[in-house]
């Protein structure tokens, strides 16, 4: 059975399970307008769109109707959506947390480079930090309510030049997936470049940048394997968590029953399936990019897979402790540093300080 078939079965089963009690609940008759993440990527196609467009109306027995689009279909870059939500222009929205760090630097604490080497640790990090994120959204975005935190596949390094490990990135221009990733790359001796996701393939092809960071399957879906030759598979860019929130005005308008129902639906029928898919999508992304393993998504590439060295892991810890965490701590109040240490710090064994 292919990964794609397995994921579809898991999602279908969870949707059916979540739909059963809906008719018996006292739900509001209302509508929700949802603006999702990148329309071309599997997160939106396989999870966001089916959940908001089909599952919510059906599970609510038609009491909750929805309209669904994405920020790129609206001509937005992704970083504006929480601001528009705070102004009550958007009711419910999802975007990559790193896109909104100029408005809320506390979000950077969620996704430090290489801090979660596997998906189990990544979810422990996300769950630990959720209460902090909930307070951040209330304070930064006009009472907005946190709904979900899900990952893209592991954020890897694509290069169009040969590399044999992290140290080879020194001197190269690397498109970072966020500010902390850029700081990590600069600690390595690379130049962290800010570039819109959609502009990366052309920049790699023209030699404007040497390498770029994104998820394995995201990179395959967007053709990065056609303009790069080497793949470093550890999460240099973290997991590019996508956060969903609802504007405070809309959340406050819902009844307690509807809030509780929607919270359960999101956890069971959106968050859980996305997290369950993260391991398989990361692995299949690597298979599709390199040709090593089964690729159900299309014609596989032939990128060279670079193995991490013991020296890489030593350097990662050093750069996190000496460079990335202190830089982030300077951008936020001490209260948020303390809360990071009490949550993610306890999961990872790391300590942030100014």
mmCIF file of C-alpha atoms in Angstrom:
data_model
loop_
_atom_site.group_PDB
_atom_site.id
_atom_site.type_symbol
_atom_site.label_atom_id
_atom_site.label_comp_id
_atom_site.label_asym_id
_atom_site.label_seq_id
_atom_site.Cartn_x
_atom_site.Cartn_y
_atom_site.Cartn_z
ATOM 1 C CA UNK A 1 0.000 0.000 0.000
ATOM 2 C CA UNK A 2 1.388 3.392 -0.906
ATOM 3 C CA UNK A 3 1.927 6.206 1.527
ATOM 4 C CA UNK A 4 -0.656 8.287 -0.280
ATOM 5 C CA UNK A 5 -3.292 5.541 0.047
ATOM 6 C CA UNK A 6 -2.477 5.016 3.714
ATOM 7 C CA UNK A 7 -2.790 8.711 4.539
ATOM 8 C CA UNK A 8 -6.077 8.935 2.684
ATOM 9 C CA UNK A 9 -7.421 5.985 4.663
ATOM 10 C CA UNK A 10 -6.317 7.468 7.985
ATOM 11 C CA UNK A 11 -7.911 10.821 7.164
ATOM 12 C CA UNK A 12 -11.148 9.238 5.930
ATOM 13 C CA UNK A 13 -11.454 7.085 9.041
ATOM 14 C CA UNK A 14 -10.830 10.020 11.367
ATOM 15 C CA UNK A 15 -13.337 12.205 9.526
ATOM 16 C CA UNK A 16 -16.006 9.513 9.819
ATOM 17 C CA UNK A 17 -15.278 9.034 13.507
ATOM 18 C CA UNK A 18 -15.465 12.760 14.188
ATOM 19 C CA UNK A 19 -18.698 13.198 12.270
ATOM 20 C CA UNK A 20 -20.828 10.816 14.326
ATOM 21 C CA UNK A 21 -21.724 12.953 17.379
ATOM 22 C CA UNK A 22 -22.262 16.197 15.488
ATOM 23 C CA UNK A 23 -26.036 15.945 14.986
ATOM 24 C CA UNK A 24 -26.609 15.451 18.706
ATOM 25 C CA UNK A 25 -24.825 18.635 19.706
ATOM 26 C CA UNK A 26 -26.325 22.058 20.109
ATOM 27 C CA UNK A 27 -24.322 23.979 17.519
ATOM 28 C CA UNK A 28 -24.697 27.544 16.336
ATOM 29 C CA UNK A 29 -25.981 28.144 12.833
ATOM 30 C CA UNK A 30 -23.140 30.219 11.455
ATOM 31 C CA UNK A 31 -20.565 30.555 8.697
ATOM 32 C CA UNK A 32 -16.782 30.559 8.703
ATOM 33 C CA UNK A 33 -14.480 32.138 6.139
ATOM 34 C CA UNK A 34 -11.129 30.334 6.002
ATOM 35 C CA UNK A 35 -7.867 31.504 4.398
ATOM 36 C CA UNK A 36 -5.359 28.671 4.187
ATOM 37 C CA UNK A 37 -1.673 28.225 3.449
ATOM 38 C CA UNK A 38 0.080 27.525 0.113
ATOM 39 C CA UNK A 39 -2.505 26.140 -2.330
ATOM 40 C CA UNK A 40 0.032 24.044 -4.252
ATOM 41 C CA UNK A 41 1.330 22.031 -1.289
ATOM 42 C CA UNK A 42 0.046 18.819 0.233
ATOM 43 C CA UNK A 43 -0.881 20.338 3.611
ATOM 44 C CA UNK A 44 -3.583 22.440 2.002
ATOM 45 C CA UNK A 45 -4.640 19.941 -0.659
ATOM 46 C CA UNK A 46 -4.849 16.882 1.586
ATOM 47 C CA UNK A 47 -5.771 18.348 4.973
ATOM 48 C CA UNK A 48 -6.756 22.033 5.198
ATOM 49 C CA UNK A 49 -9.124 22.138 2.251
ATOM 50 C CA UNK A 50 -10.948 18.824 2.962
ATOM 51 C CA UNK A 51 -11.312 19.710 6.637
ATOM 52 C CA UNK A 52 -12.686 23.231 6.258
ATOM 53 C CA UNK A 53 -14.510 22.907 2.951
ATOM 54 C CA UNK A 54 -16.114 19.473 3.412
ATOM 55 C CA UNK A 55 -15.747 18.052 6.908
ATOM 56 C CA UNK A 56 -16.943 20.993 9.007
ATOM 57 C CA UNK A 57 -20.198 21.536 7.047
ATOM 58 C CA UNK A 58 -20.927 17.793 6.927
ATOM 59 C CA UNK A 59 -19.993 17.038 10.541
ATOM 60 C CA UNK A 60 -22.111 19.951 11.761
ATOM 61 C CA UNK A 61 -25.089 18.677 9.775
ATOM 62 C CA UNK A 62 -25.034 21.867 7.733
ATOM 63 C CA UNK A 63 -25.214 24.220 10.689
ATOM 64 C CA UNK A 64 -21.739 25.613 9.968
ATOM 65 C CA UNK A 65 -21.132 26.652 6.373
ATOM 66 C CA UNK A 66 -17.680 27.601 5.115
ATOM 67 C CA UNK A 67 -15.890 29.427 2.322
ATOM 68 C CA UNK A 68 -12.301 28.423 1.678
ATOM 69 C CA UNK A 69 -9.370 29.994 -0.154
ATOM 70 C CA UNK A 70 -5.620 30.466 0.422
ATOM 71 C CA UNK A 71 -3.414 33.486 0.945
ATOM 72 C CA UNK A 72 -1.564 32.948 -2.344
ATOM 73 C CA UNK A 73 -4.859 32.701 -4.235
ATOM 74 C CA UNK A 74 -5.692 36.077 -2.686
ATOM 75 C CA UNK A 75 -2.385 37.501 -3.925
ATOM 76 C CA UNK A 76 -0.879 37.671 -0.428
ATOM 77 C CA UNK A 77 2.580 36.567 0.681
ATOM 78 C CA UNK A 78 1.416 34.867 3.874
ATOM 79 C CA UNK A 79 2.860 37.229 6.464
ATOM 80 C CA UNK A 80 -0.125 39.588 6.430
ATOM 81 C CA UNK A 81 -2.914 37.193 7.303
ATOM 82 C CA UNK A 82 -2.744 37.461 11.105
ATOM 83 C CA UNK A 83 -2.779 41.248 10.844
ATOM 84 C CA UNK A 84 -5.860 41.051 8.619
ATOM 85 C CA UNK A 85 -7.391 38.628 11.096
ATOM 86 C CA UNK A 86 -6.751 41.091 13.925
ATOM 87 C CA UNK A 87 -8.610 43.736 11.904
ATOM 88 C CA UNK A 88 -11.562 41.359 11.395
ATOM 89 C CA UNK A 89 -10.943 41.186 7.649
ATOM 90 C CA UNK A 90 -10.238 37.433 7.918
ATOM 91 C CA UNK A 91 -12.151 35.125 10.280
ATOM 92 C CA UNK A 92 -9.963 31.991 10.335
ATOM 93 C CA UNK A 93 -6.520 31.653 8.823
ATOM 94 C CA UNK A 94 -3.372 29.534 8.676
ATOM 95 C CA UNK A 95 0.163 30.481 7.767
ATOM 96 C CA UNK A 96 3.746 29.515 8.530
ATOM 97 C CA UNK A 97 4.658 30.908 11.951
ATOM 98 C CA UNK A 98 7.976 32.220 10.640
ATOM 99 C CA UNK A 99 6.114 34.482 8.203
ATOM 100 C CA UNK A 100 4.639 36.487 11.089
ATOM 101 C CA UNK A 101 7.645 36.957 13.373
ATOM 102 C CA UNK A 102 7.967 40.676 12.615
ATOM 103 C CA UNK A 103 4.565 41.105 14.274
ATOM 104 C CA UNK A 104 5.163 38.512 17.009
ATOM 105 C CA UNK A 105 8.814 37.551 17.645
ATOM 106 C CA UNK A 106 7.606 35.150 20.352
ATOM 107 C CA UNK A 107 6.537 32.823 17.527
ATOM 108 C CA UNK A 108 10.191 32.219 16.672
ATOM 109 C CA UNK A 109 10.603 30.289 19.892
ATOM 110 C CA UNK A 110 8.474 27.486 18.472
ATOM 111 C CA UNK A 111 10.750 26.448 15.632
ATOM 112 C CA UNK A 112 14.463 26.782 16.316
ATOM 113 C CA UNK A 113 16.798 25.093 13.794
ATOM 114 C CA UNK A 114 17.520 21.417 14.518
ATOM 115 C CA UNK A 115 15.899 21.673 17.957
ATOM 116 C CA UNK A 116 13.575 18.754 17.152
ATOM 117 C CA UNK A 117 15.418 16.117 15.107
ATOM 118 C CA UNK A 118 12.349 13.871 14.773
ATOM 119 C CA UNK A 119 8.584 14.277 14.543
ATOM 120 C CA UNK A 120 7.888 12.939 18.041
ATOM 121 C CA UNK A 121 10.087 15.634 19.561
ATOM 122 C CA UNK A 122 8.579 18.207 17.215
ATOM 123 C CA UNK A 123 5.080 17.461 18.510
ATOM 124 C CA UNK A 124 6.231 17.524 22.134
ATOM 125 C CA UNK A 125 7.739 20.957 21.449
ATOM 126 C CA UNK A 126 4.536 22.207 19.805
ATOM 127 C CA UNK A 127 2.277 20.862 22.558
ATOM 128 C CA UNK A 128 4.476 22.305 25.305
ATOM 129 C CA UNK A 129 4.484 25.757 23.685
ATOM 130 C CA UNK A 130 0.756 25.879 22.850
ATOM 131 C CA UNK A 131 -0.288 27.734 26.031
ATOM 132 C CA UNK A 132 2.384 30.339 25.272
ATOM 133 C CA UNK A 133 1.210 30.660 21.672
ATOM 134 C CA UNK A 134 -2.386 31.053 22.840
ATOM 135 C CA UNK A 135 -1.390 34.046 24.966
ATOM 136 C CA UNK A 136 0.752 35.490 22.165
ATOM 137 C CA UNK A 137 -2.182 35.439 19.740
ATOM 138 C CA UNK A 138 -4.511 37.069 22.259
ATOM 139 C CA UNK A 139 -2.029 39.846 22.998
ATOM 140 C CA UNK A 140 -0.547 40.432 19.564
ATOM 141 C CA UNK A 141 -3.593 39.941 17.344
ATOM 142 C CA UNK A 142 -6.521 41.631 19.061
ATOM 143 C CA UNK A 143 -7.830 38.723 21.123
ATOM 144 C CA UNK A 144 -7.368 36.051 18.443
ATOM 145 C CA UNK A 145 -7.892 32.448 19.486
ATOM 146 C CA UNK A 146 -5.313 29.734 18.751
ATOM 147 C CA UNK A 147 -6.874 26.723 17.021
ATOM 148 C CA UNK A 148 -4.101 24.441 15.735
ATOM 149 C CA UNK A 149 -0.369 23.891 15.286
ATOM 150 C CA UNK A 150 0.761 21.456 12.596
ATOM 151 C CA UNK A 151 4.070 20.842 10.790
ATOM 152 C CA UNK A 152 5.217 20.758 7.233
ATOM 153 C CA UNK A 153 7.670 17.905 6.605
ATOM 154 C CA UNK A 154 11.186 18.355 8.018
ATOM 155 C CA UNK A 155 12.842 21.496 6.597
ATOM 156 C CA UNK A 156 15.953 20.332 4.724
ATOM 157 C CA UNK A 157 18.740 21.952 2.720
ATOM 158 C CA UNK A 158 18.686 21.803 -1.102
ATOM 159 C CA UNK A 159 21.945 22.805 -2.798
ATOM 160 C CA UNK A 160 22.978 23.185 -6.423
ATOM 161 C CA UNK A 161 26.609 22.751 -5.399
ATOM 162 C CA UNK A 162 28.235 19.651 -3.870
ATOM 163 C CA UNK A 163 28.250 19.472 -0.068
ATOM 164 C CA UNK A 164 29.286 16.704 2.310
ATOM 165 C CA UNK A 165 27.983 18.210 5.566
ATOM 166 C CA UNK A 166 26.838 21.356 7.331
ATOM 167 C CA UNK A 167 30.308 22.887 7.418
ATOM 168 C CA UNK A 168 30.338 23.034 3.607
ATOM 169 C CA UNK A 169 27.598 25.667 3.708
ATOM 170 C CA UNK A 170 30.181 28.214 4.893
ATOM 171 C CA UNK A 171 30.555 30.922 2.288
ATOM 172 C CA UNK A 172 27.389 29.934 0.442
ATOM 173 C CA UNK A 173 24.218 31.963 -0.075
ATOM 174 C CA UNK A 174 21.360 30.005 1.459
ATOM 175 C CA UNK A 175 17.660 30.877 1.366
ATOM 176 C CA UNK A 176 16.454 30.542 4.957
ATOM 177 C CA UNK A 177 12.943 29.514 5.944
ATOM 178 C CA UNK A 178 12.875 32.029 8.808
ATOM 179 C CA UNK A 179 14.928 34.499 10.853
ATOM 180 C CA UNK A 180 16.287 31.977 13.367
ATOM 181 C CA UNK A 181 17.275 29.684 10.501
ATOM 182 C CA UNK A 182 19.111 32.607 8.901
ATOM 183 C CA UNK A 183 20.933 33.262 12.179
ATOM 184 C CA UNK A 184 21.864 29.593 12.434
ATOM 185 C CA UNK A 185 23.203 29.605 8.865
ATOM 186 C CA UNK A 186 25.195 32.752 9.537
ATOM 187 C CA UNK A 187 26.723 31.097 12.608
ATOM 188 C CA UNK A 188 27.837 28.330 10.253
ATOM 189 C CA UNK A 189 29.502 30.931 8.048
ATOM 190 C CA UNK A 190 26.824 30.954 5.352
ATOM 191 C CA UNK A 191 24.874 34.000 4.187
ATOM 192 C CA UNK A 192 21.194 33.694 5.129
ATOM 193 C CA UNK A 193 18.992 35.026 2.337
ATOM 194 C CA UNK A 194 15.322 36.042 2.627
ATOM 195 C CA UNK A 195 13.407 34.953 -0.450
ATOM 196 C CA UNK A 196 9.759 34.129 -1.136
ATOM 197 C CA UNK A 197 9.132 30.384 -1.485
ATOM 198 C CA UNK A 198 7.838 30.724 -5.043
ATOM 199 C CA UNK A 199 10.987 32.572 -6.165
ATOM 200 C CA UNK A 200 13.436 29.891 -5.020
ATOM 201 C CA UNK A 201 13.566 27.560 -8.071
ATOM 202 C CA UNK A 202 14.479 30.414 -10.406
ATOM 203 C CA UNK A 203 17.071 31.745 -7.956
ATOM 204 C CA UNK A 204 18.701 28.326 -7.637
ATOM 205 C CA UNK A 205 18.716 27.862 -11.393
ATOM 206 C CA UNK A 206 20.297 31.250 -12.049
ATOM 207 C CA UNK A 207 22.874 30.876 -9.273
ATOM 208 C CA UNK A 208 21.495 33.826 -7.299
ATOM 209 C CA UNK A 209 21.562 31.472 -4.299
ATOM 210 C CA UNK A 210 23.536 28.275 -3.767
ATOM 211 C CA UNK A 211 21.148 26.464 -1.450
ATOM 212 C CA UNK A 212 17.676 26.804 0.044
ATOM 213 C CA UNK A 213 15.691 25.376 2.950
ATOM 214 C CA UNK A 214 12.219 23.853 2.748
ATOM 215 C CA UNK A 215 10.316 20.641 3.466
ATOM 216 C CA UNK A 216 11.232 17.529 1.524
ATOM 217 C CA UNK A 217 7.824 17.035 -0.078
ATOM 218 C CA UNK A 218 7.272 20.780 -0.521
ATOM 219 C CA UNK A 219 10.549 20.956 -2.420
ATOM 220 C CA UNK A 220 9.600 18.024 -4.617
ATOM 221 C CA UNK A 221 6.114 19.388 -5.343
ATOM 222 C CA UNK A 222 7.647 22.719 -6.373
ATOM 223 C CA UNK A 223 10.364 21.232 -8.586
ATOM 224 C CA UNK A 224 13.386 22.120 -6.474
ATOM 225 C CA UNK A 225 14.991 18.763 -7.368
ATOM 226 C CA UNK A 226 15.172 19.949 -10.969
ATOM 227 C CA UNK A 227 17.427 22.883 -10.066
ATOM 228 C CA UNK A 228 19.507 21.429 -7.213
ATOM 229 C CA UNK A 229 21.808 18.445 -6.849
ATOM 230 C CA UNK A 230 22.452 17.740 -3.136
ATOM 231 C CA UNK A 231 20.003 17.189 -0.253
ATOM 232 C CA UNK A 232 20.930 17.519 3.432
ATOM 233 C CA UNK A 233 18.062 15.751 5.258
ATOM 234 C CA UNK A 234 18.219 17.003 8.865
ATOM 235 C CA UNK A 235 15.782 19.776 9.930
ATOM 236 C CA UNK A 236 18.080 22.775 9.558
ATOM 237 C CA UNK A 237 14.936 24.868 9.113
ATOM 238 C CA UNK A 238 12.969 23.092 11.813
ATOM 239 C CA UNK A 239 9.455 21.971 10.854
ATOM 240 C CA UNK A 240 7.941 25.210 9.537
ATOM 241 C CA UNK A 241 4.928 24.945 11.820
ATOM 242 C CA UNK A 242 1.674 26.251 10.380
ATOM 243 C CA UNK A 243 -0.557 27.927 12.967
ATOM 244 C CA UNK A 244 -4.323 28.295 12.616
ATOM 245 C CA UNK A 245 -6.215 30.975 14.524
ATOM 246 C CA UNK A 246 -9.627 32.644 14.585
ATOM 247 C CA UNK A 247 -10.178 36.353 15.111
ATOM 248 C CA UNK A 248 -11.364 37.244 18.572
ATOM 249 C CA UNK A 249 -14.640 38.802 17.456
ATOM 250 C CA UNK A 250 -15.730 35.655 15.652
ATOM 251 C CA UNK A 251 -14.582 33.340 18.458
ATOM 252 C CA UNK A 252 -16.427 35.381 21.076
ATOM 253 C CA UNK A 253 -19.615 35.195 18.982
ATOM 254 C CA UNK A 254 -19.731 31.388 19.199
ATOM 255 C CA UNK A 255 -21.564 29.488 21.914
ATOM 256 C CA UNK A 256 -19.656 27.367 24.416
ATOM 257 C CA UNK A 257 -21.002 24.186 22.764
ATOM 258 C CA UNK A 258 -19.827 25.301 19.339
ATOM 259 C CA UNK A 259 -16.392 26.289 20.650
ATOM 260 C CA UNK A 260 -15.952 22.917 22.352
ATOM 261 C CA UNK A 261 -17.169 21.021 19.278
ATOM 262 C CA UNK A 262 -14.914 22.929 16.906
ATOM 263 C CA UNK A 263 -11.906 22.436 19.191
ATOM 264 C CA UNK A 264 -12.485 18.660 19.224
ATOM 265 C CA UNK A 265 -12.983 18.512 15.477
ATOM 266 C CA UNK A 266 -9.758 20.373 14.814
ATOM 267 C CA UNK A 267 -7.694 18.231 17.151
ATOM 268 C CA UNK A 268 -9.079 14.870 16.018
ATOM 269 C CA UNK A 269 -9.715 15.462 12.324
ATOM 270 C CA UNK A 270 -7.062 18.004 11.386
ATOM 271 C CA UNK A 271 -4.128 18.114 13.804
ATOM 272 C CA UNK A 272 -3.831 14.379 14.463
ATOM 273 C CA UNK A 273 -3.910 13.335 10.774
ATOM 274 C CA UNK A 274 -1.365 15.999 9.790
ATOM 275 C CA UNK A 275 1.034 14.934 12.539
ATOM 276 C CA UNK A 276 0.536 11.278 11.594
ATOM 277 C CA UNK A 277 1.485 12.129 8.018
ATOM 278 C CA UNK A 278 4.627 14.103 8.866
ATOM 279 C CA UNK A 279 6.944 11.080 9.131
ATOM 280 C CA UNK A 280 5.656 9.425 5.958
ATOM 281 C CA UNK A 281 5.654 12.661 3.967
ATOM 282 C CA UNK A 282 9.209 13.460 5.047
ATOM 283 C CA UNK A 283 10.368 9.974 4.012
ATOM 284 C CA UNK A 284 8.470 9.981 0.742
ATOM 285 C CA UNK A 285 9.761 13.459 -0.020
ATOM 286 C CA UNK A 286 13.320 12.178 0.308
ATOM 287 C CA UNK A 287 12.469 9.176 -1.871
ATOM 288 C CA UNK A 288 10.918 11.392 -4.535
ATOM 289 C CA UNK A 289 13.870 13.792 -4.489
ATOM 290 C CA UNK A 290 16.614 11.165 -4.622
ATOM 291 C CA UNK A 291 15.026 8.175 -6.340
ATOM 292 C CA UNK A 292 15.883 6.018 -3.323
ATOM 293 C CA UNK A 293 12.583 4.418 -2.314
ATOM 294 C CA UNK A 294 8.982 4.556 -3.468
ATOM 295 C CA UNK A 295 7.584 7.809 -4.856
ATOM 296 C CA UNK A 296 3.831 7.815 -5.474
ATOM 297 C CA UNK A 297 3.761 11.524 -6.358
ATOM 298 C CA UNK A 298 5.360 11.396 -9.778
ATOM 299 C CA UNK A 299 8.717 10.900 -11.475
ATOM 300 C CA UNK A 300 11.515 10.784 -8.878
ATOM 301 C CA UNK A 301 14.595 12.997 -8.986
ATOM 302 C CA UNK A 302 18.212 11.918 -8.604
ATOM 303 C CA UNK A 303 19.558 14.260 -5.934
ATOM 304 C CA UNK A 304 22.527 13.114 -3.856
ATOM 305 C CA UNK A 305 21.560 12.428 -0.233
ATOM 306 C CA UNK A 306 24.153 13.840 2.180
ATOM 307 C CA UNK A 307 24.611 12.043 5.506
ATOM 308 C CA UNK A 308 24.924 14.023 8.733
ATOM 309 C CA UNK A 309 28.204 13.635 10.625
ATOM 310 C CA UNK A 310 28.938 13.550 14.351
ATOM 311 C CA UNK A 311 30.647 16.894 13.881
ATOM 312 C CA UNK A 312 27.402 18.314 12.488
ATOM 313 C CA UNK A 313 25.521 17.435 15.676
ATOM 314 C CA UNK A 314 28.217 18.965 17.881
ATOM 315 C CA UNK A 315 28.150 22.180 15.881
ATOM 316 C CA UNK A 316 24.350 22.359 15.947
ATOM 317 C CA UNK A 317 24.261 22.368 19.739
ATOM 318 C CA UNK A 318 27.042 24.950 19.939
ATOM 319 C CA UNK A 319 25.396 27.351 17.485
ATOM 320 C CA UNK A 320 22.007 27.023 19.136
ATOM 321 C CA UNK A 321 23.359 27.757 22.606
ATOM 322 C CA UNK A 322 25.930 30.391 21.632
ATOM 323 C CA UNK A 323 24.147 32.232 18.821
ATOM 324 C CA UNK A 324 20.525 31.455 17.975
ATOM 325 C CA UNK A 325 18.876 31.299 21.406
ATOM 326 C CA UNK A 326 20.602 34.422 22.810
ATOM 327 C CA UNK A 327 19.725 36.404 19.670
ATOM 328 C CA UNK A 328 16.066 35.441 19.980
ATOM 329 C CA UNK A 329 16.013 36.167 23.713
ATOM 330 C CA UNK A 330 17.087 39.740 22.999
ATOM 331 C CA UNK A 331 14.034 40.272 20.792
ATOM 332 C CA UNK A 332 11.431 39.324 23.402
ATOM 333 C CA UNK A 333 10.609 40.279 26.979
ATOM 334 C CA UNK A 334 12.055 38.247 29.834
ATOM 335 C CA UNK A 335 8.584 36.856 30.572
ATOM 336 C CA UNK A 336 8.580 35.015 27.234
ATOM 337 C CA UNK A 337 12.134 33.761 27.753
ATOM 338 C CA UNK A 338 11.113 32.333 31.117
ATOM 339 C CA UNK A 339 8.045 30.675 29.611
ATOM 340 C CA UNK A 340 10.162 29.190 26.811
ATOM 341 C CA UNK A 341 12.513 27.684 29.398
ATOM 342 C CA UNK A 342 9.537 26.267 31.311
ATOM 343 C CA UNK A 343 8.068 24.651 28.184
ATOM 344 C CA UNK A 344 10.314 23.934 25.208
ATOM 345 C CA UNK A 345 13.415 24.198 27.369
ATOM 346 C CA UNK A 346 12.191 21.323 29.521
ATOM 347 C CA UNK A 347 11.453 19.194 26.444
ATOM 348 C CA UNK A 348 14.836 19.816 24.809
ATOM 349 C CA UNK A 349 17.155 20.370 27.771
ATOM 350 C CA UNK A 350 18.176 23.774 26.394
ATOM 351 C CA UNK A 351 18.107 27.115 28.210
ATOM 352 C CA UNK A 352 17.515 30.515 26.656
ATOM 353 C CA UNK A 353 18.931 33.638 28.305
ATOM 354 C CA UNK A 354 19.521 37.254 27.393
#
